[in-house]
Coordinates of C-alpha atoms in Angstrom, one line a residue:
X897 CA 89.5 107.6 108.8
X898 CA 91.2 107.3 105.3
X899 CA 94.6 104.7 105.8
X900 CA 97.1 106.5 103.5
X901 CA 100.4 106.9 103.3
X902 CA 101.6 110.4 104.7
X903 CA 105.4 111.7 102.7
X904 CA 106.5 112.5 106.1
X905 CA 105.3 109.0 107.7
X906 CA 107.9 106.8 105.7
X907 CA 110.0 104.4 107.8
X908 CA 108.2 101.4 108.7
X909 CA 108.7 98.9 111.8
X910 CA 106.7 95.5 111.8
X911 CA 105.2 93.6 114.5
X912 CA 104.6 90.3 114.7
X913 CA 102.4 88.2 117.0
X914 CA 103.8 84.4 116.9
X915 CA 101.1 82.2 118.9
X916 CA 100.9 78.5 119.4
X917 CA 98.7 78.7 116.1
X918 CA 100.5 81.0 114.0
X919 CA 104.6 80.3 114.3
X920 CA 108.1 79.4 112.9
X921 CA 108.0 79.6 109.3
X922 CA 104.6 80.4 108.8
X923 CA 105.0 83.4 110.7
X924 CA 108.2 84.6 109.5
X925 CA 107.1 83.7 106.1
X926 CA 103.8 86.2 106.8
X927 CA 106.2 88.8 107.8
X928 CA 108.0 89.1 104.9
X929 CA 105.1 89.2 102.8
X930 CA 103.9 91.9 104.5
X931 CA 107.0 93.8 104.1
X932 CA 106.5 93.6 100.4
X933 CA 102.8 94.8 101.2
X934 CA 104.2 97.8 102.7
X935 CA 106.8 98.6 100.5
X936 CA 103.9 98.6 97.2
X937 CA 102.7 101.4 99.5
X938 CA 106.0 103.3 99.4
X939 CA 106.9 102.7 103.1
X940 CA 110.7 101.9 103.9
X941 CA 110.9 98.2 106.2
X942 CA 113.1 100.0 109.1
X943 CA 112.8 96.4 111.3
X944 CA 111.0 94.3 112.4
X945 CA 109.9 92.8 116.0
X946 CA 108.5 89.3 117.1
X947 CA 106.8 88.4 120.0
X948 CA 105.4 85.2 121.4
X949 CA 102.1 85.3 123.4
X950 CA 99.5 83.2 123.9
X951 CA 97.0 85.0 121.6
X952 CA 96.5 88.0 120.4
X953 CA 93.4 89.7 121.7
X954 CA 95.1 91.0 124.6
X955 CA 94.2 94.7 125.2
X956 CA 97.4 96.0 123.9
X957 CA 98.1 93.2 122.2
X958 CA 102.1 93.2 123.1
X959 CA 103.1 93.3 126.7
X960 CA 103.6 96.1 127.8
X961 CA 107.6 95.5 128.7
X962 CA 107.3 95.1 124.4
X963 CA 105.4 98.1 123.8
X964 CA 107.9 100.1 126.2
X965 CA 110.8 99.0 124.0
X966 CA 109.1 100.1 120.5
X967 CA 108.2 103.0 122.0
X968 CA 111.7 104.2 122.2
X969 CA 111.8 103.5 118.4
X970 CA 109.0 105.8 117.7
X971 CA 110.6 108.4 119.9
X972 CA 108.2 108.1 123.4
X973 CA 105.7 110.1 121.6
X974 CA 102.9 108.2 123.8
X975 CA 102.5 107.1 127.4
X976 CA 103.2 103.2 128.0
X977 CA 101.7 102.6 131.7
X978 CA 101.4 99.5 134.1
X979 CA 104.5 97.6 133.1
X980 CA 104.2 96.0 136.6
X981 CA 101.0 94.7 135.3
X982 CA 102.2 92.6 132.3
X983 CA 102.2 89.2 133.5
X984 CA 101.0 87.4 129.6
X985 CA 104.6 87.8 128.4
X986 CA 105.7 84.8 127.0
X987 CA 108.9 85.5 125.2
X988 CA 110.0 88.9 123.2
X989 CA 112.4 88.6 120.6
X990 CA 113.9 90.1 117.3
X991 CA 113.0 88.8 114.5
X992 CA 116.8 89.2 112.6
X993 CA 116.8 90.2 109.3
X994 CA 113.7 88.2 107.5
X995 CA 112.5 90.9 105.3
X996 CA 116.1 92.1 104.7
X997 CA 116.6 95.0 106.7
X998 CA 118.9 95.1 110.0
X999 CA 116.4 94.4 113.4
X1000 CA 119.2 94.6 116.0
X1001 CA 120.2 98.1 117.3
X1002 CA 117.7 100.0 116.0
X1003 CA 118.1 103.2 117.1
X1004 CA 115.8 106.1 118.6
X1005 CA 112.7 107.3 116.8
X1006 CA 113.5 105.2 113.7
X1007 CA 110.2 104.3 112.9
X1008 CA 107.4 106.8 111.7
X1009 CA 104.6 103.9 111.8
X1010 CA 104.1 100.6 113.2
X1011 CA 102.5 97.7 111.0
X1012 CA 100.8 94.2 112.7
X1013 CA 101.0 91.6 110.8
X1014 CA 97.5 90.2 112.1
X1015 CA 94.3 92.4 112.2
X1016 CA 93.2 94.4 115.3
X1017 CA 90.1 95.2 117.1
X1018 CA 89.2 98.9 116.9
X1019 CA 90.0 99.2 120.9
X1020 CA 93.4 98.0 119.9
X1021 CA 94.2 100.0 117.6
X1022 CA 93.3 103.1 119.9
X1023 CA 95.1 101.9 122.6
X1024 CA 98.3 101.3 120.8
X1025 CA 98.3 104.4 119.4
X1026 CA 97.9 106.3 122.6
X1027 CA 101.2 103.8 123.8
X1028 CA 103.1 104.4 120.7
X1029 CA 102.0 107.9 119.5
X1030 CA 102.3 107.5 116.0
X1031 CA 100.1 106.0 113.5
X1032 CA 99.3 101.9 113.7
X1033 CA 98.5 99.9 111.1
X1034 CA 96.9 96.7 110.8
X1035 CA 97.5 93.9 108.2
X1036 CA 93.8 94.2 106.6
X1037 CA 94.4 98.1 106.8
X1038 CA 97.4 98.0 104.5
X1039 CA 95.8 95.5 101.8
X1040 CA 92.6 97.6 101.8
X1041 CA 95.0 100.8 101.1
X1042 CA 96.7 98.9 98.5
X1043 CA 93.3 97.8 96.9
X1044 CA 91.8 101.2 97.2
X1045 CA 95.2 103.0 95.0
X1046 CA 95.0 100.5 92.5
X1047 CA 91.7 99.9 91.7
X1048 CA 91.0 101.4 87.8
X1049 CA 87.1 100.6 87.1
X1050 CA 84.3 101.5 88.3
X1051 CA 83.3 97.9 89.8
X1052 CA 87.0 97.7 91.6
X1053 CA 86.3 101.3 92.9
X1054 CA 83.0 100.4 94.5
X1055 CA 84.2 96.8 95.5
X1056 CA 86.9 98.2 97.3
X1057 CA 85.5 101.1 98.8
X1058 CA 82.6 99.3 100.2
X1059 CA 85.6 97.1 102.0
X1060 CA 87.4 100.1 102.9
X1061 CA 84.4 101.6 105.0
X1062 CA 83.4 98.2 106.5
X1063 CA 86.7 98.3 108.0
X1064 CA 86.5 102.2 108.8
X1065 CA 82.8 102.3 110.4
X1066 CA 83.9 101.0 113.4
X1067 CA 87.2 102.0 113.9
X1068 CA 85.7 105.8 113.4
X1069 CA 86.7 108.1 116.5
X1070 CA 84.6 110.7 118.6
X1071 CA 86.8 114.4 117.9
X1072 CA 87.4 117.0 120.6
X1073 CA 86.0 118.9 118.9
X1074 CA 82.1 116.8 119.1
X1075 CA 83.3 116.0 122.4
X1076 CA 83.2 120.2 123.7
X1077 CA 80.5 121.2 121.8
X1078 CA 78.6 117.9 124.1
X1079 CA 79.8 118.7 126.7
X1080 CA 78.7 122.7 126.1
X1081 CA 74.9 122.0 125.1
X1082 CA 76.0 122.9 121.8
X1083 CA 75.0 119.3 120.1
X1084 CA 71.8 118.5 118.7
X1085 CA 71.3 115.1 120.0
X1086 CA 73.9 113.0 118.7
X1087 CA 77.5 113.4 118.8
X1088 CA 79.8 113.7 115.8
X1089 CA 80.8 110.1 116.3
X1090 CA 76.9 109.1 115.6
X1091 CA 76.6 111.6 112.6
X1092 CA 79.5 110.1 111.0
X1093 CA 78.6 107.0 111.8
X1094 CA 75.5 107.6 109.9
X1095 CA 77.0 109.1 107.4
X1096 CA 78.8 106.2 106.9
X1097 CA 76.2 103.9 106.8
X1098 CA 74.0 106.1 104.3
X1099 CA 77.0 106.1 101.9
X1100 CA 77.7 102.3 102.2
X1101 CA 73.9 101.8 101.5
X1102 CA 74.1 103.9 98.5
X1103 CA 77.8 102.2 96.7
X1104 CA 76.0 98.6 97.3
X1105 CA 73.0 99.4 95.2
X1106 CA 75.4 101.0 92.8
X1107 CA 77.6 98.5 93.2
X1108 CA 74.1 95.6 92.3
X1109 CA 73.8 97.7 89.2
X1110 CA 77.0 97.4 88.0
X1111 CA 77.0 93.9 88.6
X1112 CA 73.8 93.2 86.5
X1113 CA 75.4 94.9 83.5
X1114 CA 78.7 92.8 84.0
X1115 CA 76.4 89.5 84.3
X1116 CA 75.0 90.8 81.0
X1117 CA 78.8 91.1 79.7
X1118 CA 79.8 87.6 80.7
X1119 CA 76.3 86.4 79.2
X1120 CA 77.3 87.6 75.6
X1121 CA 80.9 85.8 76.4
X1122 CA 79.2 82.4 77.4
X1123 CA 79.3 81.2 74.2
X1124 CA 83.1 81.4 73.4
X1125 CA 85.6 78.9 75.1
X1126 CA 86.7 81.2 78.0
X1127 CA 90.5 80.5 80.1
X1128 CA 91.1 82.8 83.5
X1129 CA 94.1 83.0 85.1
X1130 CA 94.1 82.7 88.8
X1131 CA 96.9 82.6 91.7
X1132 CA 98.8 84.6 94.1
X1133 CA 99.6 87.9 93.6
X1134 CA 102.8 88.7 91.9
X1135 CA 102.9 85.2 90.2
X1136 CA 103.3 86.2 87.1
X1137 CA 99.9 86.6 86.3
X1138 CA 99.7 89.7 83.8
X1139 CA 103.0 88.5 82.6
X1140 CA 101.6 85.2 81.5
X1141 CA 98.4 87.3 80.5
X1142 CA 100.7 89.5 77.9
X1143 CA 102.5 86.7 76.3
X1144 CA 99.2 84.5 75.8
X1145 CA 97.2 87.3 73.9
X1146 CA 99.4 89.7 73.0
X1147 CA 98.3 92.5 75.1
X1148 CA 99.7 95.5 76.8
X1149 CA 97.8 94.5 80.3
X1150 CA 99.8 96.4 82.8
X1151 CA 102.4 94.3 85.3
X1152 CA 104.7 95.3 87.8
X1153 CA 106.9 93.7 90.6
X1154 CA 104.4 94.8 93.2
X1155 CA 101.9 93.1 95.1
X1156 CA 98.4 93.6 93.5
X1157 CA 99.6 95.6 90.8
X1158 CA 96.1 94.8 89.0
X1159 CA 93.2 94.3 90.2
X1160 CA 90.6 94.6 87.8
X1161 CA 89.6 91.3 85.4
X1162 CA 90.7 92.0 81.8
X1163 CA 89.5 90.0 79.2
X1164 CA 91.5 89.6 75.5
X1165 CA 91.3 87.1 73.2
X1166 CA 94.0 84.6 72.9
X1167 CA 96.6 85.1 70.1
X1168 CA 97.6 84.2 67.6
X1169 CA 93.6 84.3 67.0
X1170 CA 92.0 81.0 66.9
X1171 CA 88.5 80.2 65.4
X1172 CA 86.0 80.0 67.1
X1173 CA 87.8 83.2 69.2
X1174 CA 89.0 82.2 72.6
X1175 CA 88.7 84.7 75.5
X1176 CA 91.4 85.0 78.7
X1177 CA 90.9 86.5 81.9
X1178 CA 93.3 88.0 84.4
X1179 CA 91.7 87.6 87.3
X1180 CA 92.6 89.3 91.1
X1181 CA 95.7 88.4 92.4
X1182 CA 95.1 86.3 96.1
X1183 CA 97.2 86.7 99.5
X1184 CA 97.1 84.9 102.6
X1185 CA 94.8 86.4 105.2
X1186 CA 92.8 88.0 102.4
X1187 CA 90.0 90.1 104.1
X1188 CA 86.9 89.2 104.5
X1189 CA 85.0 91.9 103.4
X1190 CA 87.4 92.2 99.7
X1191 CA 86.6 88.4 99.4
X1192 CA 83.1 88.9 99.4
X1193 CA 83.2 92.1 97.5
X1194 CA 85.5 90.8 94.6
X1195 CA 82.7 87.1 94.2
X1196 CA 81.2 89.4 90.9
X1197 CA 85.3 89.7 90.0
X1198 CA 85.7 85.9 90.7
X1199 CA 82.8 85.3 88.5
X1200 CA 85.2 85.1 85.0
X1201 CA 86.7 82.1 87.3
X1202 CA 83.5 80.5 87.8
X1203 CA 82.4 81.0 84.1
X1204 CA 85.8 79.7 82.9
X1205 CA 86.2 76.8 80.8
X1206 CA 89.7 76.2 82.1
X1207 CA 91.7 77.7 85.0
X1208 CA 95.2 78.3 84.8
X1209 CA 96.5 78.5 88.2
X1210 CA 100.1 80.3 87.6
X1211 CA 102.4 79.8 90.3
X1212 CA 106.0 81.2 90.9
X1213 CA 107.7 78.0 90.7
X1214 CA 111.1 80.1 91.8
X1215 CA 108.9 80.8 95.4
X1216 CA 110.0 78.4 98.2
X1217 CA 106.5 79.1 99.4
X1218 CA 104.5 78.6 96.5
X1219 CA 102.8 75.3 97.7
X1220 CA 101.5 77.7 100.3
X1221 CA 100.0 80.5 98.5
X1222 CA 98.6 77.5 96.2
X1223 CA 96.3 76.2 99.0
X1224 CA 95.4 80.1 99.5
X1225 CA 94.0 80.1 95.8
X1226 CA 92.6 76.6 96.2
X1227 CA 90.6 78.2 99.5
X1228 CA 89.1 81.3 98.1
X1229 CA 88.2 79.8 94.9
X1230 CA 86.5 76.7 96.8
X1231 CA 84.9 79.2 98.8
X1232 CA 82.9 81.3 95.4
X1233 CA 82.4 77.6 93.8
X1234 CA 85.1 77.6 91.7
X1235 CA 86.8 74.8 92.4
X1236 CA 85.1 72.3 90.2
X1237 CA 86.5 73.7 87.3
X1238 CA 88.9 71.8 84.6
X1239 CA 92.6 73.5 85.6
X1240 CA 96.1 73.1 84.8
X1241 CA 98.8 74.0 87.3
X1242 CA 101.4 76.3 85.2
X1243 CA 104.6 76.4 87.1
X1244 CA 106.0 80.1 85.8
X1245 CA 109.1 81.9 86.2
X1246 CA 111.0 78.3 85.2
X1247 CA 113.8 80.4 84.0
X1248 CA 114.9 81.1 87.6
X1249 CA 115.1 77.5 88.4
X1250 CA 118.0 75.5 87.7
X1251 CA 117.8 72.7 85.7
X1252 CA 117.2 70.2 88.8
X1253 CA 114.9 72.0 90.4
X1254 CA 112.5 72.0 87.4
X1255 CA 113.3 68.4 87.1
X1256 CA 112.2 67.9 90.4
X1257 CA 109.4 70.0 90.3
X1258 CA 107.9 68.0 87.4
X1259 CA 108.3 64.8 89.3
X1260 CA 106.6 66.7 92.3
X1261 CA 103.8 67.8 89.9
X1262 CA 103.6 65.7 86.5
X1263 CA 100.1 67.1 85.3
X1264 CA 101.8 70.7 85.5
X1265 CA 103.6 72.6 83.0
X1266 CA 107.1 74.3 83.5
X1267 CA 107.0 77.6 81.9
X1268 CA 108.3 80.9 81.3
X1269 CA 106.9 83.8 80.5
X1270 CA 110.0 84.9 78.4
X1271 CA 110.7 81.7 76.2
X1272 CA 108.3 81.8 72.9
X1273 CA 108.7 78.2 73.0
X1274 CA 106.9 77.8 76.4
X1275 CA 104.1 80.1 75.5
X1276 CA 103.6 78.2 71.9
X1277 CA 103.2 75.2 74.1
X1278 CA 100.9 76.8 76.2
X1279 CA 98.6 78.2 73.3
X1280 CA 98.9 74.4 71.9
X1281 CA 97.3 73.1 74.9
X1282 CA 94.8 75.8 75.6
X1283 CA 93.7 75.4 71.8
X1284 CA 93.8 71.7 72.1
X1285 CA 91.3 71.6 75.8
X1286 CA 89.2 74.0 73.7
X1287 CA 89.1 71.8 70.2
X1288 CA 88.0 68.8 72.5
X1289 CA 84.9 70.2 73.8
X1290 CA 83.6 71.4 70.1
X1291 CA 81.3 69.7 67.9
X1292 CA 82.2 68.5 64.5
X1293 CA 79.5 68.5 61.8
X1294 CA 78.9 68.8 58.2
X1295 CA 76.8 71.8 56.7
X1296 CA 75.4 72.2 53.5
X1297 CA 75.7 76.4 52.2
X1298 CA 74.6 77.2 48.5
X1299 CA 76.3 79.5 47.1
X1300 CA 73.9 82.1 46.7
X1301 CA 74.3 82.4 50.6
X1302 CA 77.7 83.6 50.6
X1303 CA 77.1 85.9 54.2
X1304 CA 76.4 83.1 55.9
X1305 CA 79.4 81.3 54.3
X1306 CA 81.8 84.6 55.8
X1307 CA 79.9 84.2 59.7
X1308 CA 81.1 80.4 59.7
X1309 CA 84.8 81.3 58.6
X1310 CA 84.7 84.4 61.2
X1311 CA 83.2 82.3 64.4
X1312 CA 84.1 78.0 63.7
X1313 CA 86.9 76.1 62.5
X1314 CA 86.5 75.0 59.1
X1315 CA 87.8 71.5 59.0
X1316 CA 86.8 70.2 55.5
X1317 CA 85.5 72.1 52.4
X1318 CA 83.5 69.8 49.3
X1319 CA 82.7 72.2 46.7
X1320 CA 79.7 70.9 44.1
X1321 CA 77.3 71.9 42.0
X1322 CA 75.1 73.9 43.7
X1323 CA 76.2 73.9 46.9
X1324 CA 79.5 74.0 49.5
X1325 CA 79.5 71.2 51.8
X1326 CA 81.5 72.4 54.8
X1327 CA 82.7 70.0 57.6
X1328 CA 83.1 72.4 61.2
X1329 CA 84.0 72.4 64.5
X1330 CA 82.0 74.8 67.4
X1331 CA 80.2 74.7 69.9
X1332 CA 77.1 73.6 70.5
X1333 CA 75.0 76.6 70.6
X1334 CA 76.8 78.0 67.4
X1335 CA 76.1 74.7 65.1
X1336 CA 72.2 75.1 66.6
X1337 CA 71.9 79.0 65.2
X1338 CA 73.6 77.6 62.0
X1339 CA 71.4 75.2 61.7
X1340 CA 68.3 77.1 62.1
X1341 CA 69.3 79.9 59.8
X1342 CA 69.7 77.0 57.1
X1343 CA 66.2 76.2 57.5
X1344 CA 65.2 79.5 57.6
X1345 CA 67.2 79.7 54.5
X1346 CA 65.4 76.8 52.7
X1347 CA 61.8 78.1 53.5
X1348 CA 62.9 81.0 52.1
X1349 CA 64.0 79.4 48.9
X1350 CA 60.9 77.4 48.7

């Protein structure tokens, strides 16, 4: 089973579950972000439908009085039985207009595929089918989709595949054709459901100790790194991230107004160039509900977080719902150790905010910093403050260079900040800031310097 987008399977009608756990704005909130999922997979948002139940592990999940009335929007292409029988009903409603598109007198066939908002069991996902007769999606189906088109390396390839057939395995289906050549004496043994299960599980087996090799030579990356003062930038998708990650370092990292438009870490070195270098990382973007299975795949991603020196946790301040998707980031970083980290909250997009709101906002948040992406005077102050976090965990100490050592005299101007320069007779007497590690190899090369001498 491979979720993709079909060009004839374009229009788009979302369901939503509200229970006395998942409601009002939350819900509606949910539903809108999934439109915008959707739509980064090029379906068209023809509606959308609510209904109220008391949970949602139902059978069919929706009553069946529900499921009757969508089916008339795919065109009846299944068979919705028992509505006699649906006694969970606890309310249906539209849901008018929350993702912009018209929910009210939709009319026949309109909708190609139907999209939950909330993740189904294998067994519901059949049986909807069969009511619906067109393809059903569930939330954690569409982000894995997403994730498996945009995924560029090797390690976001593997990550995401190895999600993508967790979630397959056991929604995988017996075919008629398995099914007649059982039934015929034709089979060997197992069916074709069990051979492709199998199948399944061999090639999962295989992409995890590809993807442990992978992840060893990244750990070796991130190892040469360790030394330099290191920022990530972390949040919700479509933030602002890569935007923020441009303007910051000069770079042409890719960005779009899509959710998850990147998803593998990139790693340049702020600009204008400081000395000692410092690196930034643009990390993968978070959503609410974010599955399981990509959680645990992207920890090696996450890692840049966990090495940082400083998180940036960008927010779009202009997003009523922003103090939401914060507490998602919060979450999935406290939940791959992360959270101990020193941060700054960077409120981005200020430029669609009107005076008062920002004014407000800083009052709201007085530790954060209003920015925007496209005023140089915003990023200056960010690179100011990044600079000045990483100035105050450096060492400042005095070395003595003669001047017959004039390549070691090039490393220090290449890799510290040269604070002070004395120039006497024999010798340069250099005052520097670095790190720790750094001022220790310097040191020691001096005295391998001096015994040399000697």
């Amino acid at each position: 089973m491979q979720l993709t987008a079909k060009a004839s399977l374009t229009n788009a009608l979302l369901i939503s579950i509200c229970t006395p756990n998942f409601k009002g704005d939350e819900a509606t909130e949910s539903l809108a972000e999934l439109a915008r999922l959707v739509t980064t997979l090029g379906f068209k948002v023809v509606g959308t439908q609510s209904q109220k139940l008391s949970s949602t592990q139902k059978v069919n999940v929706l009553g069946l009085g529900k499921l009757a009335e969508i089916a008339q929007l795919t065109g009846n292409k299944g068979v919705v039985e028992g509505l006699e029988e649906d006694e969970d009903l606890e309310e249906a409603e539209f849901i008018l207009n929350p993702v912009n598109v018209p929910s009210d007198n939709l009319p026949f066939a309109c909708a190609d595929v139907v999209v939950f908002d909330c993740d189904l069991s294998p067994s519901q996902l059949r049986n909807v089918e069969n009511q619906l007769g067109v393809e059903v999606f569930d939330r954690t189906g569409i982000i894995i989709e997403i994730f498996s088109r945009h995924a560029r390396t090797k390690t976001a390839k593997l990550q995401v595949e190895i999600a993508r057939l967790n979630y397959v395995a056991p929604r995988l289906r017996e075919t008629s054709t398995g099914d007649k050549e059982r039934q015929m004496g034709k089979g060997a043994g197992e069916t074709t459901l069990e051979l492709n299960r199998r199948a399944v599980r061999d090639q999962l087996a295989e992409l995890k100790r590809e993807l442990v090799s992978v992840q060893d030579e990244m750990k070796g990356r991130r190892s040469q790194r360790s030394e330099l003062f290191c920022v990530a930038l972390v949040g919700y998708t479509n933030a602002g991230k890569s935007s923020m990650m441009r303007a910051i370092t000069g770079s042409d990292v890719e960005g779009e107004n899509k959710l998850f438009a990147t998803l593998d870490t990139t790693v340049r070195a702020l600009y204008p160039i400081t000395q000692p270098r410092i690196l930034v990382s643009d990390t993968v973007g978070f959503i609410k509900k974010l599955p399981h299975d990509l959680v645990a795949s992207f920890h090696s991603t996450l890692a840049e977080a966990h090495d940082a020196s400083l998180l940036l946790y960008v927010v779009d301040a202009a997003d009523p719902s922003f103090r939401a998707q914060l507490d998602v980031v919060h979450d999935v970083l406290e939940e791959v150790g992360v959270e101990d980290s020193k941060k700054l909250l960077v409120l981005n997009k200020s430029d669609q905010l009107s005076l008062e709101q920002q004014q407000a906002l800083m009052e709201e948040f007085p530790d954060a910093m209003m920015t925007s992406t496209r005023n140089p005077a915003d990023i200056s102050k960010l690179h100011k403050y990044i600079v000045g976090v990483a100035q105050d965990e450096m060492i400042e100490d005095e070395v003595i260079i003669p001047y017959t050592a004039k390549g070691i005299i090039g490393e220090i101007r290449a890799n510290m900040s040269v604070i002070k320069e004395e120039y006497e007779y024999s010798h340069i007497k250099l005052t520097v800031r670095s790190n720790a590690i750094d001022l220790e190899r310097l040191k020691k090369s001096m005295l391998g310097l001096s015994t040399d001498d000697s």
